Short mmCIF file of C-alpha atoms in Angstrom, two decimals:
data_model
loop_
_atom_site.label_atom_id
_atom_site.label_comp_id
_atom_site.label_asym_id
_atom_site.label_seq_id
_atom_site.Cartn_x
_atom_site.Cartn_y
_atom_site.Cartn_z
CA UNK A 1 150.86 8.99 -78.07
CA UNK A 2 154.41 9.20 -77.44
CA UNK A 3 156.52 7.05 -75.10
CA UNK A 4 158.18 9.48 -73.26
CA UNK A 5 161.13 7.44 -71.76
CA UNK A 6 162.96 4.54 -73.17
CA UNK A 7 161.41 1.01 -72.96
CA UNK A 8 164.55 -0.94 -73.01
CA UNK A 9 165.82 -2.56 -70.06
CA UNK A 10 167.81 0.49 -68.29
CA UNK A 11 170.52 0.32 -65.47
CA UNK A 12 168.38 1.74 -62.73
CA UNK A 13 169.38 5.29 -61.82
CA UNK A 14 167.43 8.44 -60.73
CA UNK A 15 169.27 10.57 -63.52
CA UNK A 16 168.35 8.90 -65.95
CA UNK A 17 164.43 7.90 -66.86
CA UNK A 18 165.64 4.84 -69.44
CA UNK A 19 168.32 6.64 -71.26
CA UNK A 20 171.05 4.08 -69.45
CA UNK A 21 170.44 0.78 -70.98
CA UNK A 22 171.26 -2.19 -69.81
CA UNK A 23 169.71 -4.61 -72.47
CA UNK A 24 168.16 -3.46 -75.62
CA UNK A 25 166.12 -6.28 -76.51
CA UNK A 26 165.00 -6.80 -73.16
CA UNK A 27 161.82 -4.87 -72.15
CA UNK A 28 161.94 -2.61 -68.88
CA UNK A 29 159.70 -4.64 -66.46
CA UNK A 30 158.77 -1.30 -64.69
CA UNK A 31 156.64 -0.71 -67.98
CA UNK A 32 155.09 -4.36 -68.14
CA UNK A 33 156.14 -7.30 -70.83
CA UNK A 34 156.46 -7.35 -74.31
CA UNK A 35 152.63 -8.70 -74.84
CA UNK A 36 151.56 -5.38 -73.04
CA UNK A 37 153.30 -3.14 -75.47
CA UNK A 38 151.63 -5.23 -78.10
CA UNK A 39 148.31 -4.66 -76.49
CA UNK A 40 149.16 -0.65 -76.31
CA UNK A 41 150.22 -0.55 -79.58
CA UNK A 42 146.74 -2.26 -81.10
CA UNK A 43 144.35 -0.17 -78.56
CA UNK A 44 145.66 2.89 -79.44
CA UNK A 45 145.19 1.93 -83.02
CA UNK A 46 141.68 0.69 -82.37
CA UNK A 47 140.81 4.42 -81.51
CA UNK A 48 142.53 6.22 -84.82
CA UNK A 49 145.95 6.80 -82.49
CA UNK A 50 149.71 6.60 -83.39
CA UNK A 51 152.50 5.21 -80.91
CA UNK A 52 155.80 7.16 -80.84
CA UNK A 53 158.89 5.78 -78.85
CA UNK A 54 161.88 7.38 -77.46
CA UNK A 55 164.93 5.38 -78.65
CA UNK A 56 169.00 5.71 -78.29
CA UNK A 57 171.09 4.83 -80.46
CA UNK A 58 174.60 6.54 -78.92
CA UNK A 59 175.31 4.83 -76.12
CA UNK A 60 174.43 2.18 -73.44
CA UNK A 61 174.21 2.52 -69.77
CA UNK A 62 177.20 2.86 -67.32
CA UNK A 63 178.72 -0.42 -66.66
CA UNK A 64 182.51 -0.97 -65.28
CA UNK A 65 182.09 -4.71 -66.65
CA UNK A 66 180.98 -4.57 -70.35
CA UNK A 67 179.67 -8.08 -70.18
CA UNK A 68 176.75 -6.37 -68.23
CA UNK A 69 175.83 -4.84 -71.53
CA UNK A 70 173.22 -6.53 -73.99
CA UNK A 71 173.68 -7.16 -76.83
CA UNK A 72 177.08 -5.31 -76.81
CA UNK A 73 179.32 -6.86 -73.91
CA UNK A 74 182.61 -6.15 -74.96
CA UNK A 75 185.16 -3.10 -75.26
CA UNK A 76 185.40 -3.74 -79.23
CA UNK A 77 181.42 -2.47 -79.88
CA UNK A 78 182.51 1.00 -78.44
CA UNK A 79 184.55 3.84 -78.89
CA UNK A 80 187.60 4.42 -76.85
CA UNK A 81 186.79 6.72 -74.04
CA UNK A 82 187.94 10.16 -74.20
CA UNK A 83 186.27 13.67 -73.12
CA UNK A 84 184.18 15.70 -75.49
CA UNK A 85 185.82 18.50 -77.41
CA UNK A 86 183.19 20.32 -78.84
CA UNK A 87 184.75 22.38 -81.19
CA UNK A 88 185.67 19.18 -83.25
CA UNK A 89 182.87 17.39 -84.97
CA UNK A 90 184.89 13.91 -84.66
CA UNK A 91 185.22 14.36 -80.92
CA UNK A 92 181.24 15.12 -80.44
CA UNK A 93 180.76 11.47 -82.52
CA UNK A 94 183.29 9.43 -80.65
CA UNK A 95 183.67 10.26 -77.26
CA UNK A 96 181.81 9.67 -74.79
CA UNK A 97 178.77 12.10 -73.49
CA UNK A 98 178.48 12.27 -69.71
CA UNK A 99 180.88 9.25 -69.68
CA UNK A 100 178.74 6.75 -71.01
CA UNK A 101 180.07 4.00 -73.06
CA UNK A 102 179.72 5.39 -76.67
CA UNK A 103 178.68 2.34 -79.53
CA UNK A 104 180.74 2.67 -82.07
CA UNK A 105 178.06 2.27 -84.96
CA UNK A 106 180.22 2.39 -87.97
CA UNK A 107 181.60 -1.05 -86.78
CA UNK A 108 180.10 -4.02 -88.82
CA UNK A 109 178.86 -5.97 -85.63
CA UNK A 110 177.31 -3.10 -84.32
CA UNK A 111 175.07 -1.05 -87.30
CA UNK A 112 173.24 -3.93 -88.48
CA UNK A 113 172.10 -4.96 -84.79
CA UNK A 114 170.82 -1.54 -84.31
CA UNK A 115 168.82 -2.18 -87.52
CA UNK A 116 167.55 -5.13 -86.47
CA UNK A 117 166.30 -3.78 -82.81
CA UNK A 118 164.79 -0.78 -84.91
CA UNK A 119 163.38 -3.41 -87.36
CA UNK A 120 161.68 -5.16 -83.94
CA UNK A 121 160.35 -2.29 -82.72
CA UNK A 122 158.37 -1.22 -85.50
CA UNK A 123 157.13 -4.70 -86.81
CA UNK A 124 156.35 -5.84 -83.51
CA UNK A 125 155.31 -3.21 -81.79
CA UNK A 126 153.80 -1.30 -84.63
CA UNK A 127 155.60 1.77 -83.95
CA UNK A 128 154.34 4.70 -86.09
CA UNK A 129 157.12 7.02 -85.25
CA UNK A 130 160.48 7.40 -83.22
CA UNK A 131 162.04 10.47 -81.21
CA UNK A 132 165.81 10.00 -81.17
CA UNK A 133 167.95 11.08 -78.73
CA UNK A 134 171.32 12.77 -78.73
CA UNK A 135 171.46 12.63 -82.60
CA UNK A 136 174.45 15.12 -83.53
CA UNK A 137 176.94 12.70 -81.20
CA UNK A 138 176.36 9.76 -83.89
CA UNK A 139 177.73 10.06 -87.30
CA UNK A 140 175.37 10.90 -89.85
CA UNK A 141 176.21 8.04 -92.16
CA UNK A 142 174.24 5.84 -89.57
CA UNK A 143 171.53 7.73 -89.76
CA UNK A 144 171.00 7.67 -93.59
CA UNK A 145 172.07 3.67 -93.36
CA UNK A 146 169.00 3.78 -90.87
CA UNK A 147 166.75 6.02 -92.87
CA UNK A 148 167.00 3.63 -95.77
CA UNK A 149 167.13 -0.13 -93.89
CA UNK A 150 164.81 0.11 -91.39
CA UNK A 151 162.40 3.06 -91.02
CA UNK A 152 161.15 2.71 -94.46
CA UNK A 153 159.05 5.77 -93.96
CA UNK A 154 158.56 5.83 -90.40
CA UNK A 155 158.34 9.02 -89.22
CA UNK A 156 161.79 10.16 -87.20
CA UNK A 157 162.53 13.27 -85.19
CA UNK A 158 166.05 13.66 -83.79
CA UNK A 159 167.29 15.65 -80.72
CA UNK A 160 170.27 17.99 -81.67
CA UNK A 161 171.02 19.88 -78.67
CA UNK A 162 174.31 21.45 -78.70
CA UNK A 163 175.25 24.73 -77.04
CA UNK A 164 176.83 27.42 -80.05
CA UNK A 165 175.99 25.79 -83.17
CA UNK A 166 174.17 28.09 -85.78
CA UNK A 167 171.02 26.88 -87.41
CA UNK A 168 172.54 25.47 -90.38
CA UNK A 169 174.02 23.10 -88.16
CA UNK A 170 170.98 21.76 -86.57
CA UNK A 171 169.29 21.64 -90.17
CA UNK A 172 171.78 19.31 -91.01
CA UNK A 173 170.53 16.58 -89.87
CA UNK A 174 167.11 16.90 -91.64
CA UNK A 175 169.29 17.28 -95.13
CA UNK A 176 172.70 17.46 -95.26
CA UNK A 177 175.23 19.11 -97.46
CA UNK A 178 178.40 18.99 -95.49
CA UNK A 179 181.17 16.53 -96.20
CA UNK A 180 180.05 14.24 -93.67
CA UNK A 181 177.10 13.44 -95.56
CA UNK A 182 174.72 14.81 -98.38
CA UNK A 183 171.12 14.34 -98.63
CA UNK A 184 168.28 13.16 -96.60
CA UNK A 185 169.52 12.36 -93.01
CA UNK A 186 166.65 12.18 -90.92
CA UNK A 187 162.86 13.15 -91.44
CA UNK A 188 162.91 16.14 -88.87
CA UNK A 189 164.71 17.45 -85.71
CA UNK A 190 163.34 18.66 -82.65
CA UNK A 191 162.92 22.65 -83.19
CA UNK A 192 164.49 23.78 -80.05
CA UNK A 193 165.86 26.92 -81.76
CA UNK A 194 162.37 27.95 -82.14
CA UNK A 195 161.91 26.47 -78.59
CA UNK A 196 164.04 29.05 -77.14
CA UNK A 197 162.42 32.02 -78.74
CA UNK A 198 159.01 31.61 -77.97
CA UNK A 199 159.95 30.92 -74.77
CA UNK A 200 161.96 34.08 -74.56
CA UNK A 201 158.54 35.64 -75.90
CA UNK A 202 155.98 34.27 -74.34
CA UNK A 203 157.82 33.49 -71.00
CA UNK A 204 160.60 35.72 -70.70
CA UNK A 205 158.42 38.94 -72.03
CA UNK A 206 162.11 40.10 -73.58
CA UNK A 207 161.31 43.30 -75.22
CA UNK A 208 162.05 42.20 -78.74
CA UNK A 209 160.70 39.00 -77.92
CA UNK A 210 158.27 38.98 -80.87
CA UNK A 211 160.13 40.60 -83.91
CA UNK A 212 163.05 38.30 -82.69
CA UNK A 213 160.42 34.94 -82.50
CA UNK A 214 159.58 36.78 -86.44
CA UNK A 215 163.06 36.45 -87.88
CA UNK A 216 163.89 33.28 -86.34
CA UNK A 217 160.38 31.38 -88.03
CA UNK A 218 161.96 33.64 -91.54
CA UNK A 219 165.69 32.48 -90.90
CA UNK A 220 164.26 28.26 -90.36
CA UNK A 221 162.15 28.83 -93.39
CA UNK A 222 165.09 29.84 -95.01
CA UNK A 223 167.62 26.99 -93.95
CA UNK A 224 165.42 23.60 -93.26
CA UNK A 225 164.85 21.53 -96.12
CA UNK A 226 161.18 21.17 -94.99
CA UNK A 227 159.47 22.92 -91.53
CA UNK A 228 156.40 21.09 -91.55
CA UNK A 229 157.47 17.95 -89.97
CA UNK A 230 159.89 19.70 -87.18
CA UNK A 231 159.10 19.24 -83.69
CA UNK A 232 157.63 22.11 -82.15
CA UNK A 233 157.15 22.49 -79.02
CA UNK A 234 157.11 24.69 -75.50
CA UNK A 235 157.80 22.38 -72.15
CA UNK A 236 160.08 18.66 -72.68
CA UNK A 237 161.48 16.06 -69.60
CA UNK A 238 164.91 17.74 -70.28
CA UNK A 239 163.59 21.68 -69.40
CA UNK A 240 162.69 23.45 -66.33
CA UNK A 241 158.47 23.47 -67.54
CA UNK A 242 157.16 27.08 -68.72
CA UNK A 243 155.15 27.26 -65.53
CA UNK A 244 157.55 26.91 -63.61
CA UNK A 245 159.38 30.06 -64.21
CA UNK A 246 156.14 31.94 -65.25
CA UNK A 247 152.87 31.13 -63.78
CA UNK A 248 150.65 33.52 -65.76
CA UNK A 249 148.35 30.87 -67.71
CA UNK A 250 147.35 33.50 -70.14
CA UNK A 251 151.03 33.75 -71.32
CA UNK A 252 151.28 29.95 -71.23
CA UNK A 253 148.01 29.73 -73.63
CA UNK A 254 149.59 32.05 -75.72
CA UNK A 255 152.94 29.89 -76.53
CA UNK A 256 150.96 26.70 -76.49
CA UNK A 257 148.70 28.84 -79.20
CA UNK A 258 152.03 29.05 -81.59
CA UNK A 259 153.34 25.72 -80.61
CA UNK A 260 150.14 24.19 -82.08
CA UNK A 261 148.95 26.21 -84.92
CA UNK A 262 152.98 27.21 -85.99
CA UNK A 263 154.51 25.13 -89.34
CA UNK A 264 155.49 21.92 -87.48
CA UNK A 265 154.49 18.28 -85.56
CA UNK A 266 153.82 19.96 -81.87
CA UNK A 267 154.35 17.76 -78.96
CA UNK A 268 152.63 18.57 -75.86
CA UNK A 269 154.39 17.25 -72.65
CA UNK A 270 152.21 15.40 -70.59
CA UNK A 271 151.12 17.74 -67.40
CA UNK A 272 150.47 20.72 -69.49
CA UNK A 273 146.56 20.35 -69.37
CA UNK A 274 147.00 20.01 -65.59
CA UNK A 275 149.01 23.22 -65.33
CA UNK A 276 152.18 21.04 -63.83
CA UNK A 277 154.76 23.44 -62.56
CA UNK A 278 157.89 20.73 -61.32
CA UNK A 279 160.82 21.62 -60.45
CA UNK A 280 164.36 21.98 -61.23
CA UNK A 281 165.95 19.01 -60.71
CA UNK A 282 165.24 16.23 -63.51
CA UNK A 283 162.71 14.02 -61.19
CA UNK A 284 160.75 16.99 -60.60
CA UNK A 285 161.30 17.79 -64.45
CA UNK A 286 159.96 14.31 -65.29
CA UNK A 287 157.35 14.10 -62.13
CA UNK A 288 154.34 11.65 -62.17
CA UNK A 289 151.21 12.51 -63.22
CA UNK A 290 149.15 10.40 -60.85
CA UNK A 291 151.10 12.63 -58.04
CA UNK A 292 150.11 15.80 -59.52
CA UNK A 293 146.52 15.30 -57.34
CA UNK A 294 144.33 14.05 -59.70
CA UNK A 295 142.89 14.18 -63.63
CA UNK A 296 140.62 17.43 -63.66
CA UNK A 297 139.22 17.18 -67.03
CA UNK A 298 137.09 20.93 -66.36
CA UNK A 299 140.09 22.86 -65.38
CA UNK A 300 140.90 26.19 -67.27
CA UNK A 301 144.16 24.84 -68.93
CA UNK A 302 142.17 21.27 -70.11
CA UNK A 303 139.47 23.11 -71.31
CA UNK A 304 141.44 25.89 -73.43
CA UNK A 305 143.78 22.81 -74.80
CA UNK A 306 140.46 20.96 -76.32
CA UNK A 307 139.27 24.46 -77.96
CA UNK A 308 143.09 24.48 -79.34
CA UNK A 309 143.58 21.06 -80.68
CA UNK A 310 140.11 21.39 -82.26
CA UNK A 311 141.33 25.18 -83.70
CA UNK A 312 144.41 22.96 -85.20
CA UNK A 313 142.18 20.30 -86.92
CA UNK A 314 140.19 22.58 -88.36
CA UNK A 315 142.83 24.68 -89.75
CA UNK A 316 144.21 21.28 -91.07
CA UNK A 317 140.88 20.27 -92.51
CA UNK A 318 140.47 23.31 -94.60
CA UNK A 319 143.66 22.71 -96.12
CA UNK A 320 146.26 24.94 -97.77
CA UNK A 321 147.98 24.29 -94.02
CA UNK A 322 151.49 24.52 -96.31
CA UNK A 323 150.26 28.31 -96.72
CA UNK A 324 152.23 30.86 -94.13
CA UNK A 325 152.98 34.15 -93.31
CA UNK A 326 153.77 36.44 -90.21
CA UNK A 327 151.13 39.32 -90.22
CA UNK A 328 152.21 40.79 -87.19
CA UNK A 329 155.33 41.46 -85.14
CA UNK A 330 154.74 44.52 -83.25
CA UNK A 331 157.01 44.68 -80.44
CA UNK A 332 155.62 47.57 -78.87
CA UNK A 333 151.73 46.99 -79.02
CA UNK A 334 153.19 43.17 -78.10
CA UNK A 335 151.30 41.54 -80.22
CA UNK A 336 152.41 38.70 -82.61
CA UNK A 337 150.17 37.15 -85.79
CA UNK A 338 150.23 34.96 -88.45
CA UNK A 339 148.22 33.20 -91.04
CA UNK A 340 148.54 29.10 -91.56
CA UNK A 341 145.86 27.89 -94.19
CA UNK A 342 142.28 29.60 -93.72
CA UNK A 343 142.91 30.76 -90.35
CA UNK A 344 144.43 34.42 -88.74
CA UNK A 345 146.05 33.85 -85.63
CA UNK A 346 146.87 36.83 -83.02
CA UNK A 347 148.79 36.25 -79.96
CA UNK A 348 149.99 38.48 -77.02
CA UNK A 349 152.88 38.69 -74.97
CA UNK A 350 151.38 41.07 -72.67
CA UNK A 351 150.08 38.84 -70.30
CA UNK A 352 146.63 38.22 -68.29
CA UNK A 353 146.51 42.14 -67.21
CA UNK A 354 147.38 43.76 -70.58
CA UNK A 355 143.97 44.51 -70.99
CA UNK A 356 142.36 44.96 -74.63
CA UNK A 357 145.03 45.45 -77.71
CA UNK A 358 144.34 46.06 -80.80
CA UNK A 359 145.60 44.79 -83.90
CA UNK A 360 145.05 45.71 -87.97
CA UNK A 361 145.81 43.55 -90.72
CA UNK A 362 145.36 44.80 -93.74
CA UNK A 363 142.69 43.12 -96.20
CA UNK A 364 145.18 42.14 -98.84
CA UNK A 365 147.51 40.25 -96.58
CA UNK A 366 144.45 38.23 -95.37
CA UNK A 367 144.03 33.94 -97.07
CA UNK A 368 142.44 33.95 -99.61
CA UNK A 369 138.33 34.21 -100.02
CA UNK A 370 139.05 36.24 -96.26
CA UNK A 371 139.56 40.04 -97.45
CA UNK A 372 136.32 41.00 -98.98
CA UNK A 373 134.73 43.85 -96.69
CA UNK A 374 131.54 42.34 -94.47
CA UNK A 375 133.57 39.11 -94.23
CA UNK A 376 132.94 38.01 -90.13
CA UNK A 377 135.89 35.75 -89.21
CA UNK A 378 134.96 34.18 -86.05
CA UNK A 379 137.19 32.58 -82.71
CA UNK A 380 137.27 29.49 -82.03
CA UNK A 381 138.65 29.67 -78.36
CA UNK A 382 136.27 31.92 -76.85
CA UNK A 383 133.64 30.46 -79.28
CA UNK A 384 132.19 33.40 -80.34
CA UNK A 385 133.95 36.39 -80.43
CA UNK A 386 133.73 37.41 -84.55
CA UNK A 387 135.09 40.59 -85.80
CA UNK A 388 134.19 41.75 -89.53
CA UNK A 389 136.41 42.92 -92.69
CA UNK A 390 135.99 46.71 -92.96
CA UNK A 391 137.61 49.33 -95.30
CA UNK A 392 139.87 46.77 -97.10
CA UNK A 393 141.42 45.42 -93.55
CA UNK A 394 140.54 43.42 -89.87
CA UNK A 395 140.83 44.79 -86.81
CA UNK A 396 141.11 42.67 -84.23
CA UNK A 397 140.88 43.29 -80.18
CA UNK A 398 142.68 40.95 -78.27
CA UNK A 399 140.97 40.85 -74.77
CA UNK A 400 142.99 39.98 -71.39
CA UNK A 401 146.01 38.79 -73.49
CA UNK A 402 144.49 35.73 -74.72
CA UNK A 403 144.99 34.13 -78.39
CA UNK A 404 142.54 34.02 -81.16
CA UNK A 405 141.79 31.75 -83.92
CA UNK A 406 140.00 33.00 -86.67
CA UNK A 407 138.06 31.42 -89.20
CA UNK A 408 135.57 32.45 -91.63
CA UNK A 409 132.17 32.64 -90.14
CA UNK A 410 130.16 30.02 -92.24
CA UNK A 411 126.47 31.44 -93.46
CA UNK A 412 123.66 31.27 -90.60
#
């Protein structure tokens, strides 16, 4: 379970769900005490679960009096305020974003108390895992003095969200080989470039949505040090959600289809079971779930989302999950596939009233033990639906645009 906002003491502000802190060693009493995180942390371990929390290292909360500001309260912690220019690396680092008072972390009296809080959280807390915010405006130094003094393994995933920066860029800050830094920065980034294309597929319907969603999963294999452990994902509190632009489910099902079963660590915002639309603005972005009208645990979307995350743990179960390939990428029949491990997986772009498509993979491009003729590989959303090896390849109908997951029947 991730902690989707901040759980520092924040300056209170509608714009800003706990990004604005006030006091980061003081817990934000709209959350509960620090004996209730405890008590989080150890019942979701009780049931097998891991805690993530959102953290920020960049930059406190808005204050005209530093001395409002815990644990830094005076000018000297911070960078001298200036505006952003964004074609200079050194002006991303040390000015400040949206005018907020930017730490200056290479300064001796400021690194090693952001080690310590990050030392508190995950010893007393037991936090499995961190989601970093606003990564690429903090030197990368700090983040490999961070990597190696106080995660000790954790599991970190940064935001790098900059407008015009090529991939190799965002890569970066998984492994770097610039001459800011080389090496290991942090564990993984948030994959928003792979964000933005299956949302122009699956949400957008571009016409070369799917050969384009093709080269950009070839181009990150390519340039990241390691896909696996990126953050994939298709709706976040910082994006208008999917529905809200489209509201066919069937295309939804479809991205949420690659965002689980793609190379990566997805992240599913909370809301998407419940088919939560919002809104524009940020609150609507970042809306309650207990105003959303209830928990229906037998609606369409909650239903399809427990045949997907048990499609995912099987595919992880059977191993050789390290083992991908795009199958398909036909633009025209709008159809996109792939294999990950043991399992074939065919999506469509087309949309709830596509109707059937069909799809051929060829035998020999099948994982292995899959390609022998008679073989019945069977999907695990519908729960049923098999289709059999024939003539050295599959053929696969896709029915009302929705996703498969195929697996190899097991003997009756």
């Amino acid at each position: 379970m991730r902690v989707s906002s901040p759980i520092q003491q924040a300056v209170t502000s509608l714009w800003s769900p706990g990004y604005w802190a006030e006091d980061l060693f003081a817990m934000n009493p709209h959350f509960g005490t620090e004996e209730d995180l405890v008590a989080l942390s150890d019942a979701l371990h009780s049931r097998g679960m891991f805690l993530m929390v959102d953290v920020v290292y960049n930059h406190m909360g808005p204050a005209d009096d530093k001395s409002q500001l815990k644990p830094f309260d005076a000018d000297f912690y911070y960078h001298q305020n200036c505006q952003i220019d964004y074609s200079s690396q050194d002006s991303i680092e040390d000015c400040w974003l949206a005018n907020l008072p930017d730490l200056n972390q290479a300064d001796s009296r400021v690194g090693p108390v952001l080690q310590g809080w990050t030392d508190k959280l995950l010893t007393k807390y037991k936090v499995d895992g961190i989601r970093i915010d606003t990564v690429a405006y903090v030197h990368k130094g700090f983040w490999q003095y961070l990597t190696q003094t106080a995660l000790n393994g954790t599991y970190a995933v940064g935001e790098v969200l900059i407008g015009g920066k090529p991939l190799s860029y965002i890569a970066g800050y998984q492994n770097s080989s610039d001459n800011e830094a080389q090496g290991l920065v942090l564990d993984a980034v948030l994959n928003y470039p792979l964000f933005f294309s299956l949302r122009d597929a699956f949400m957008s319907q571009h016409g070369d949505g799917i050969s384009s969603l093709a080269r950009q999963l070839q181009q990150e294999q390519a340039t990241f040090s390691d896909v696996s452990v990126l953050g994939t994902f298709l709706d976040n509190h910082d994006q208008t959600r999917f529905l809200l632009t489209q509201s066919d489910h069937t295309l939804y099902k479809n991205g949420l289809t690659c965002t689980l079963l793609l190379p990566g660590v997805p992240i599913v915002y909370y809301g998407t079971e419940q088919a939560m639309a919002g809104g524009e603005s940020d609150d609507d972005k970042r809306q309650p779930l207990w105003l959303h009208g209830g928990y229906d645990t037998s609606g369409d979307l909650y239903t399809f989302m427990s045949h997907l995350v048990a499609g995912r743990k099987k595919m992880l179960e059977l191993g050789q999950a390290d083992e991908f390939k795009v199958l398909v990428a036909d633009d025209g029949n709008r159809v996109f596939g792939f294999r990950r491990g043991l399992s074939v997986v065919l999506t469509s772009t087309g949309g709830q009233d596509s109707g059937e498509q069909s799809s051929v993979v060829q035998a020999s491009e099948l994982p292995p033990g899959l390609g022998s003729d008679g073989t019945q590989l069977c999907d695990v959303l519908s729960q049923g639906n098999c289709f059999a090896v024939a003539n050295g390849q599959l053929e696969v109908t896709l029915s009302g645009g929705l996703p498969v997951i195929l697996f190899k029947k097991l003997s009756d």
